[in-house]
Short mmCIF file of C-alpha atoms and ligand atoms in Angstrom, two decimals:
data_model
loop_
_atom_site.label_atom_id
_atom_site.label_comp_id
_atom_site.label_asym_id
_atom_site.label_seq_id
_atom_site.Cartn_x
_atom_site.Cartn_y
_atom_site.Cartn_z
CA MET A 1 1.81 -48.31 36.52
CA THR A 2 5.34 -47.47 37.45
CA ARG A 3 7.26 -47.81 40.63
CA ARG A 4 6.57 -44.21 41.57
CA SER A 5 2.82 -44.62 41.64
CA GLN A 6 1.37 -44.45 45.06
CA VAL A 7 -0.15 -47.53 46.50
CA ARG A 8 -2.51 -47.37 49.41
CA ARG A 9 -4.18 -50.26 51.14
CA ALA A 10 -7.92 -49.80 51.63
CA GLY A 11 -9.54 -52.85 53.09
CA ARG A 12 -8.97 -55.73 50.72
CA PHE A 13 -8.48 -53.57 47.63
CA VAL A 14 -5.33 -52.02 46.36
CA VAL A 15 -6.06 -48.50 45.11
CA ARG A 16 -3.49 -47.00 42.82
CA ARG A 17 -3.70 -43.25 42.38
CA PRO A 18 -2.83 -42.51 38.77
CA ARG A 19 -0.12 -39.93 38.30
CA ALA A 20 0.24 -37.33 35.58
CA PRO A 21 2.11 -38.60 32.52
CA ARG A 22 5.72 -37.67 31.96
CA PRO A 23 7.52 -37.17 28.66
CA GLU A 24 9.42 -40.45 29.17
CA ASP A 25 6.12 -42.34 29.12
CA PHE A 26 5.74 -41.59 25.42
CA THR A 27 7.97 -44.10 23.78
CA GLY A 28 6.71 -44.06 20.19
CA PRO A 29 9.38 -43.51 17.53
CA ALA A 30 7.96 -40.07 16.62
CA HIS A 31 8.53 -38.74 20.11
CA SER A 32 12.27 -38.33 20.14
CA ALA A 33 14.78 -35.53 19.88
CA PRO A 34 16.26 -36.73 16.55
CA VAL A 35 12.80 -36.67 14.91
CA ALA A 36 11.87 -33.33 16.48
CA ALA A 37 15.21 -31.82 15.45
CA ARG A 38 14.86 -32.90 11.84
CA LEU A 39 11.28 -31.66 11.56
CA GLY A 40 12.39 -28.44 13.24
CA LEU A 41 15.11 -27.98 10.66
CA TRP A 42 12.69 -28.48 7.75
CA LEU A 43 10.12 -26.20 9.35
CA GLY A 44 12.83 -23.61 9.94
CA VAL A 45 13.65 -23.68 6.22
CA ALA A 46 9.96 -23.45 5.22
CA PHE A 47 9.21 -20.61 7.62
CA GLY A 48 12.45 -18.85 6.73
CA LEU A 49 11.46 -18.93 3.03
CA CYS A 50 7.96 -17.70 3.90
CA PHE A 51 9.35 -14.88 6.00
CA VAL A 52 11.92 -13.59 3.51
CA THR A 53 9.60 -13.82 0.49
CA GLY A 54 6.78 -12.30 2.57
CA LEU A 55 8.97 -9.31 3.45
CA LEU A 56 9.84 -8.94 -0.23
CA SER A 57 6.19 -9.09 -1.23
CA HIS A 58 5.28 -6.54 1.40
CA ALA A 59 8.08 -4.25 0.23
CA ALA A 60 7.08 -4.69 -3.42
CA ALA A 61 3.44 -3.83 -2.69
CA GLN A 62 4.16 -0.90 -0.37
CA PRO A 63 7.75 0.11 -1.08
CA PRO A 64 9.47 1.99 1.73
CA VAL A 65 11.49 4.99 0.49
CA TRP A 66 14.78 3.13 0.72
CA PHE A 67 13.59 0.10 -1.22
CA GLY A 68 13.30 -0.30 -4.97
CA TRP A 69 11.68 -3.49 -6.22
CA PRO A 70 13.29 -4.24 -9.61
CA SER A 71 11.28 -4.71 -12.80
CA ARG A 72 13.64 -7.47 -13.96
CA PRO A 73 13.83 -10.40 -14.16
CA VAL A 74 10.30 -10.34 -15.53
CA HIS A 75 9.27 -13.38 -13.46
CA LEU A 76 10.90 -12.28 -10.20
CA TYR A 77 7.73 -11.52 -8.26
CA ARG A 78 6.05 -14.60 -9.66
CA ILE A 79 8.88 -16.74 -8.30
CA THR A 80 9.17 -15.11 -4.87
CA GLN A 81 5.42 -15.23 -4.32
CA GLY A 82 5.12 -18.79 -5.63
CA VAL A 83 7.85 -19.83 -3.18
CA HIS A 84 6.05 -17.95 -0.40
CA VAL A 85 2.76 -19.75 -0.83
CA LEU A 86 4.22 -23.19 -1.59
CA ALA A 87 6.60 -23.06 1.39
CA GLY A 88 3.57 -22.21 3.52
CA ILE A 89 1.67 -25.19 2.10
CA ALA A 90 4.63 -27.49 2.84
CA ALA A 91 4.82 -26.13 6.39
CA ILE A 92 1.28 -27.29 7.25
CA PRO A 93 1.95 -31.07 7.40
CA LEU A 94 5.43 -30.45 8.79
CA LEU A 95 4.02 -28.37 11.65
CA LEU A 96 1.40 -31.01 12.46
CA ALA A 97 4.10 -33.71 12.47
CA LYS A 98 6.33 -31.58 14.68
CA LEU A 99 3.52 -30.96 17.19
CA TRP A 100 2.79 -34.67 17.28
CA SER A 101 6.47 -35.38 17.84
CA VAL A 102 6.91 -32.96 20.75
CA TYR A 103 3.51 -32.88 22.47
CA PRO A 104 4.71 -35.20 25.29
CA ARG A 105 6.88 -32.27 26.38
CA LEU A 106 3.69 -30.59 27.54
CA PHE A 107 4.05 -32.91 30.55
CA VAL A 108 7.50 -31.73 31.61
CA ARG A 109 7.41 -30.75 35.27
CA PRO A 110 8.45 -27.17 35.93
CA PRO A 111 11.74 -26.97 37.84
CA ARG A 112 11.49 -26.17 41.54
CA ARG A 113 14.38 -23.71 41.78
CA PRO A 114 12.96 -20.19 41.29
CA GLY A 115 15.89 -19.11 39.10
CA ARG A 116 15.28 -21.99 36.69
CA LEU A 117 11.53 -21.65 36.86
CA ALA A 118 11.59 -18.20 35.30
CA GLY A 119 13.65 -19.46 32.36
CA HIS A 120 11.40 -22.47 31.96
CA LEU A 121 8.25 -20.35 31.93
CA LEU A 122 9.76 -17.93 29.43
CA GLU A 123 10.68 -20.79 27.14
CA ARG A 124 7.16 -22.25 27.41
CA LEU A 125 5.69 -18.82 26.68
CA SER A 126 7.84 -18.44 23.57
CA ILE A 127 6.62 -21.84 22.34
CA LEU A 128 3.01 -20.83 22.95
CA VAL A 129 3.54 -17.63 20.95
CA LEU A 130 5.36 -19.58 18.23
CA VAL A 131 2.65 -22.22 17.83
CA CYS A 132 -0.20 -19.68 17.88
CA ALA A 133 1.56 -17.34 15.46
CA ALA A 134 2.53 -20.20 13.13
CA PHE A 135 -1.06 -21.48 13.04
CA PHE A 136 -2.38 -17.97 12.49
CA GLU A 137 -0.04 -17.42 9.54
CA LEU A 138 -0.78 -20.76 7.89
CA VAL A 139 -4.55 -20.60 8.41
CA THR A 140 -4.97 -16.97 7.29
CA GLY A 141 -2.65 -17.68 4.35
CA VAL A 142 -4.78 -20.60 3.20
CA PHE A 143 -7.95 -18.53 3.58
CA ASN A 144 -6.38 -15.76 1.54
CA VAL A 145 -5.50 -18.24 -1.18
CA ALA A 146 -9.16 -19.30 -1.14
CA GLN A 147 -10.13 -15.62 -1.32
CA SER A 148 -12.21 -15.99 1.80
CA TYR A 149 -11.96 -13.50 4.65
CA PRO A 150 -14.24 -14.66 7.47
CA TRP A 151 -12.82 -12.13 9.95
CA ARG A 152 -12.75 -8.43 10.63
CA PHE A 153 -9.07 -7.56 10.43
CA PHE A 154 -7.24 -6.49 7.28
CA PHE A 155 -5.46 -9.63 6.07
CA PRO A 156 -2.18 -8.16 4.72
CA ALA A 157 -1.55 -6.04 7.82
CA ALA A 158 -2.35 -8.86 10.27
CA HIS A 159 -0.45 -11.53 8.29
CA TYR A 160 2.57 -9.21 8.14
CA ALA A 161 2.52 -8.22 11.82
CA VAL A 162 2.11 -11.78 13.11
CA ALA A 163 4.99 -12.91 10.87
CA TRP A 164 7.34 -10.82 13.01
CA LEU A 165 5.88 -12.37 16.14
CA ALA A 166 6.40 -15.85 14.71
CA VAL A 167 9.97 -15.16 13.66
CA GLY A 168 10.83 -13.56 17.02
CA ALA A 169 9.49 -16.58 18.89
CA LEU A 170 11.19 -18.92 16.41
CA LEU A 171 14.58 -17.29 17.03
CA VAL A 172 14.14 -17.64 20.80
CA HIS A 173 13.14 -21.27 20.33
CA VAL A 174 16.08 -22.04 18.05
CA GLY A 175 18.44 -20.31 20.48
CA VAL A 176 17.18 -22.37 23.42
CA LYS A 177 17.20 -25.66 21.52
CA LEU A 178 20.44 -25.21 19.62
CA PRO A 179 22.58 -27.54 21.78
CA VAL A 180 20.12 -30.46 21.71
CA THR A 181 19.30 -29.88 18.02
CA ARG A 182 22.95 -29.95 17.06
CA ALA A 183 23.55 -33.08 19.09
CA ALA A 184 20.47 -34.74 17.58
CA LEU A 185 21.33 -33.80 14.00
CA ALA A 186 24.91 -34.95 14.48
CA GLY A 187 23.57 -38.34 15.61
CA ARG A 188 25.05 -37.99 19.08
CA LEU A 189 21.82 -38.79 20.94
CA ASP A 190 21.25 -42.30 19.64
CA ARG A 191 23.87 -44.23 17.80
CA GLU A 192 21.56 -47.13 17.00
CA PRO A 193 18.85 -46.50 14.41
CA VAL A 194 15.43 -46.71 16.09
CA PRO A 195 12.81 -48.52 14.01
CA GLY A 196 9.91 -46.34 12.94
CA ARG A 197 11.63 -42.98 13.11
CA ARG A 198 12.63 -42.91 9.49
CA ALA A 199 9.17 -44.02 8.45
CA PHE A 200 7.62 -41.17 10.43
CA LEU A 201 9.98 -38.60 8.93
CA ARG A 202 9.48 -40.01 5.45
CA THR A 203 5.71 -39.81 5.86
CA ALA A 204 5.96 -36.17 6.98
CA ALA A 205 8.27 -35.23 4.10
CA GLY A 206 6.12 -37.20 1.65
CA THR A 207 2.93 -35.49 2.79
CA ALA A 208 4.57 -32.07 2.44
CA THR A 209 5.74 -32.98 -1.07
CA VAL A 210 2.29 -34.21 -2.10
CA ALA A 211 0.70 -31.02 -0.70
CA VAL A 212 3.09 -28.89 -2.75
CA LEU A 213 2.62 -30.92 -5.93
CA ALA A 214 -1.15 -30.88 -5.49
CA THR A 215 -1.22 -27.08 -5.41
CA ALA A 216 1.84 -25.89 -7.36
CA GLY A 217 -0.05 -26.04 -10.68
CA SER A 218 -1.43 -22.64 -9.74
CA THR A 219 1.89 -21.14 -10.70
CA VAL A 220 3.96 -23.89 -12.39
CA PRO A 221 2.27 -24.60 -15.75
CA TRP A 222 3.74 -28.08 -16.28
CA LEU A 223 2.35 -29.20 -12.92
CA ARG A 224 -1.18 -28.15 -13.77
CA ARG A 225 -2.19 -31.69 -14.73
CA VAL A 226 -1.13 -33.22 -11.41
CA SER A 227 -2.28 -30.37 -9.21
CA ALA A 228 -5.74 -31.53 -8.24
CA LEU A 229 -5.99 -28.92 -5.50
CA ALA A 230 -4.63 -25.93 -7.43
CA TRP A 231 -6.83 -22.94 -6.71
CA SER A 232 -6.34 -21.34 -10.09
CA SER A 233 -6.66 -23.43 -13.20
CA GLY A 234 -5.07 -21.04 -15.66
CA THR A 235 -8.33 -20.73 -17.54
CA GLY A 236 -10.63 -17.78 -17.88
CA PRO A 237 -11.67 -15.39 -20.63
CA GLN A 238 -8.89 -15.16 -23.24
CA GLY A 239 -6.93 -17.86 -21.39
CA VAL A 240 -6.21 -15.76 -18.28
CA PRO A 241 -7.89 -16.33 -14.91
CA VAL A 242 -9.96 -13.54 -13.38
CA ASN A 243 -10.06 -12.67 -9.71
CA ARG A 244 -12.61 -9.93 -9.86
CA THR A 245 -14.96 -9.49 -12.79
CA ALA A 246 -16.09 -6.13 -14.19
CA THR A 247 -19.59 -6.84 -12.90
CA ALA A 248 -18.31 -7.63 -9.40
CA ALA A 249 -16.35 -4.38 -9.42
CA GLY A 250 -19.38 -2.46 -10.69
CA ILE A 251 -17.57 -1.21 -13.78
CA VAL A 252 -19.50 0.64 -16.47
CA VAL A 253 -17.21 2.09 -19.12
CA PRO A 254 -18.69 5.46 -20.15
CA ALA A 255 -19.30 6.04 -23.87
CA ASP A 256 -16.97 9.03 -23.79
CA TRP A 257 -14.20 7.13 -22.00
CA HIS A 258 -10.79 8.73 -22.29
CA LEU A 259 -7.46 8.45 -20.57
CA GLU A 260 -6.30 11.50 -18.70
CA VAL A 261 -2.54 12.02 -18.34
CA VAL A 262 -1.56 14.60 -15.73
CA TRP A 263 1.87 15.86 -14.72
CA PRO A 264 3.17 18.87 -12.79
CA GLY A 265 2.39 21.74 -15.15
CA GLY A 266 0.39 19.90 -17.82
CA ARG A 267 -2.38 17.50 -18.79
CA HIS A 268 -3.51 15.64 -21.88
CA ARG A 269 -6.51 13.53 -22.90
CA LEU A 270 -6.44 10.53 -25.17
CA ASP A 271 -9.32 8.43 -26.37
CA LEU A 272 -9.12 4.79 -27.36
CA ALA A 273 -8.42 5.62 -31.01
CA ASP A 274 -5.47 7.83 -29.94
CA LEU A 275 -4.05 5.01 -27.84
CA THR A 276 -4.50 2.45 -30.61
CA ALA A 277 -2.76 4.79 -33.06
CA LEU A 278 0.40 4.97 -30.93
CA PRO A 279 3.18 2.42 -31.61
CA GLN A 280 2.31 -0.83 -29.81
CA ARG A 281 4.55 -3.35 -28.15
CA THR A 282 3.82 -6.97 -27.22
CA GLY A 283 5.37 -8.64 -24.19
CA ARG A 284 4.99 -12.12 -22.79
CA LEU A 285 4.36 -11.21 -19.16
CA PRO A 286 2.93 -12.91 -16.09
CA ILE A 287 0.19 -11.79 -13.79
CA ALA A 288 1.36 -13.01 -10.39
CA CYS A 289 -1.22 -12.71 -7.67
CA VAL A 290 -0.22 -12.50 -4.00
CA GLU A 291 -2.37 -15.60 -3.60
CA GLY A 292 0.39 -17.52 -5.33
CA TRP A 293 -1.25 -18.19 -8.68
CA SER A 294 0.22 -16.82 -11.84
CA ALA A 295 -0.60 -16.84 -15.53
CA VAL A 296 1.51 -15.81 -18.50
CA ALA A 297 -0.02 -14.13 -21.54
CA ASP A 298 0.94 -12.03 -24.55
CA TRP A 299 -0.04 -8.49 -23.67
CA THR A 300 -0.06 -5.75 -26.29
CA GLY A 301 -0.26 -2.04 -25.62
CA VAL A 302 1.59 1.23 -25.38
CA PRO A 303 4.72 1.29 -23.20
CA VAL A 304 3.95 3.77 -20.43
CA ALA A 305 7.27 5.60 -20.98
CA ASP A 306 6.46 6.05 -24.71
CA LEU A 307 2.96 7.26 -23.87
CA LEU A 308 4.31 9.88 -21.45
CA ALA A 309 6.90 11.00 -23.97
CA ALA A 310 4.27 11.21 -26.72
CA VAL A 311 2.14 13.66 -24.75
CA GLY A 312 5.12 15.66 -23.47
CA ALA A 313 4.99 14.44 -19.88
CA PRO A 314 8.22 13.82 -17.95
CA THR A 315 9.47 10.23 -17.63
CA GLY A 316 11.73 8.78 -14.95
CA ARG A 317 9.31 9.58 -12.16
CA PRO A 318 6.74 7.47 -10.35
CA VAL A 319 3.27 7.40 -11.90
CA ARG A 320 0.03 7.05 -10.03
CA VAL A 321 -2.53 4.93 -11.86
CA SER A 322 -6.26 5.38 -11.22
CA SER A 323 -9.04 3.01 -12.18
CA LEU A 324 -12.65 3.55 -13.13
CA GLU A 325 -13.17 1.53 -9.97
CA SER A 326 -13.03 4.56 -7.75
CA ALA A 327 -13.31 3.05 -4.27
CA GLY A 328 -11.44 0.34 -2.42
CA LEU A 329 -8.05 -1.24 -2.41
CA TYR A 330 -7.71 -1.60 -6.16
CA ALA A 331 -8.74 1.92 -7.16
CA THR A 332 -5.17 3.18 -7.53
CA SER A 333 -1.60 1.92 -7.66
CA THR A 334 1.74 3.63 -8.08
CA LEU A 335 4.31 2.59 -10.67
CA PRO A 336 7.79 3.23 -9.24
CA ALA A 337 10.21 5.11 -11.50
CA ALA A 338 12.11 1.88 -12.26
CA HIS A 339 8.93 0.31 -13.63
CA VAL A 340 7.91 3.43 -15.57
CA GLY A 341 11.30 3.32 -17.30
CA ASP A 342 10.99 -0.35 -18.28
CA PRO A 343 9.90 -0.66 -21.93
CA LEU A 344 7.81 -3.71 -20.98
CA THR A 345 5.62 -1.70 -18.61
CA LEU A 346 2.53 -1.51 -20.78
CA LEU A 347 -0.78 0.20 -20.80
CA ALA A 348 -2.24 -2.94 -22.34
CA LEU A 349 -5.12 -2.82 -24.83
CA ARG A 350 -5.01 -6.44 -25.97
CA VAL A 351 -4.29 -9.88 -24.54
CA ASN A 352 -3.39 -12.98 -26.54
CA GLY A 353 -4.20 -11.09 -29.72
CA GLU A 354 -7.69 -9.93 -28.73
CA VAL A 355 -9.08 -6.67 -27.41
CA LEU A 356 -9.18 -6.92 -23.60
CA ALA A 357 -12.34 -8.57 -22.29
CA PRO A 358 -14.24 -6.41 -19.79
CA ASP A 359 -13.04 -8.70 -16.99
CA HIS A 360 -9.41 -8.10 -17.98
CA GLY A 361 -9.73 -4.34 -17.72
CA TYR A 362 -11.18 -3.04 -21.01
CA PRO A 363 -10.42 -0.40 -22.30
CA CYS A 364 -6.90 -0.66 -20.83
CA ARG A 365 -4.95 -1.98 -17.91
CA ILE A 366 -1.45 -1.82 -16.50
CA ILE A 367 0.77 -4.85 -17.09
CA ALA A 368 4.29 -4.41 -15.81
CA PRO A 369 7.10 -6.98 -15.40
CA SER A 370 7.83 -8.39 -11.92
CA ARG A 371 4.95 -6.67 -10.18
CA PRO A 372 2.47 -7.93 -7.57
CA GLY A 373 -0.79 -8.78 -9.35
CA VAL A 374 -2.80 -6.55 -7.07
CA LEU A 375 -0.97 -3.55 -8.59
CA GLN A 376 -1.74 -4.50 -12.21
CA THR A 377 -4.61 -2.04 -12.22
CA LYS A 378 -7.55 -2.74 -14.54
CA TRP A 379 -10.00 -0.28 -16.16
CA VAL A 380 -7.44 2.54 -16.11
CA SER A 381 -8.79 6.09 -16.46
CA ARG A 382 -5.92 8.32 -15.33
CA LEU A 383 -2.13 8.43 -15.14
CA GLU A 384 -0.54 11.07 -12.92
CA VAL A 385 3.19 11.71 -13.04
CA LEU A 386 4.22 12.45 -9.48
CA GLY A 387 6.55 15.35 -8.80
N1 MTE B 1 -9.26 -2.09 -10.81
C1 MTE B 1 -8.86 -3.31 -10.43
N2 MTE B 1 -7.67 -3.77 -10.80
C2 MTE B 1 -7.24 -5.00 -10.40
C3 MTE B 1 -8.03 -5.82 -9.57
C4 MTE B 1 -9.30 -5.32 -9.19
O1 MTE B 1 -10.04 -5.97 -8.47
N3 MTE B 1 -9.68 -4.07 -9.63
N4 MTE B 1 -7.54 -7.05 -9.16
C5 MTE B 1 -6.09 -7.12 -9.07
C6 MTE B 1 -5.59 -8.42 -8.70
S1 MTE B 1 -5.72 -8.88 -7.07
C7 MTE B 1 -4.89 -9.21 -9.58
S2 MTE B 1 -4.14 -10.63 -9.10
C8 MTE B 1 -4.78 -8.81 -10.99
C9 MTE B 1 -5.27 -9.92 -11.85
O2 MTE B 1 -6.59 -10.12 -11.51
P1 MTE B 1 -7.64 -10.51 -12.62
O3 MTE B 1 -7.34 -11.93 -12.87
O4 MTE B 1 -8.94 -10.28 -11.94
O5 MTE B 1 -7.42 -9.65 -13.79
O6 MTE B 1 -5.53 -7.64 -11.28
C10 MTE B 1 -5.43 -6.63 -10.35
N5 MTE B 1 -6.04 -5.44 -10.84
MO1 MO B 2 -4.36 -10.64 -6.72
#
């Protein structure tokens, strides 16, 4: 009990009415501006990486007219998406540590002066939005990685929209806290080291590092052996993991399967023997899923540009790819002109020296450099050169 607590005499007993806690009551080493500032800085970096790489991924998957996602370097998308997911994983323990550090501030009394009260409430509201949006992003992201969607909304659209909310609230928060953060980071708040603070920060940073190492094997091959929690092992038929099998997608390849190539003013049909007879090229290319996993394999097939040229179709234009899987998100994808022109953009017939397994898209699939995995369409049946 502190001196401010009210004391009332009632007969022979002294009754103390407890008062609401105040931030100053929380004296543990984690609850201090220097700790909160440092965690805030790390979280800012993690969320900043998530936001920028998320925007890139969104733009690569649904390019706006003014944006061209490059086909080189070959591993570009793999890197940006790996960073996206791993920065999100690192942010989980950092966010929990930050909330633990600052939760005593829930007990700050609102100022009495009406002018200040409005500012105070706005700042509190921005923190509420920030915390909710941050949790939403991290939780839905982890569920997406686990390929589980126990909700009704469309994950990419919701994850993208809430990212803007999170970043807006984060900018407000950083703006409000800038003076105290700068003072804290510059060591101006406490000159004496306080025991326990470093240990708390080290534990938070260590937990984030362990979380990243435990999952990074999904995309960093040499970490596969230490990544006990990696969601993709790198194994599957022909050494490449499979997200959706041919059976799951309901694929039945018809006996008279052929590839139809269509362009403004012409069309051409090729069967598998025609495709196999064309000059083949092999490229060591990754599949990089938006879920953060990636796998590199030797893919062999006909470069799409060569195929178009061979049948007399124009090159240098975007190409719409259709799958035997006729419904749903994966039924079609569009190769931008830059990808069509890249000699490593393949209509692949083989992987790691073998004819594609049904689960990898037999008879043929698109494999293009630096492309979101979701657009590497399997079981291709039609290519349409767009006008
Ligand atoms: N037709 C079709 N193509 C598809 C898919 C699919 O479900 N159907 N999955 C996509 C996704 S999400 C990824 S990451 C890559 C690699 O998935 P895979 O491992 O199932 O081949 O293929 C893509 N191509
Ligand atoms: Mo994917």
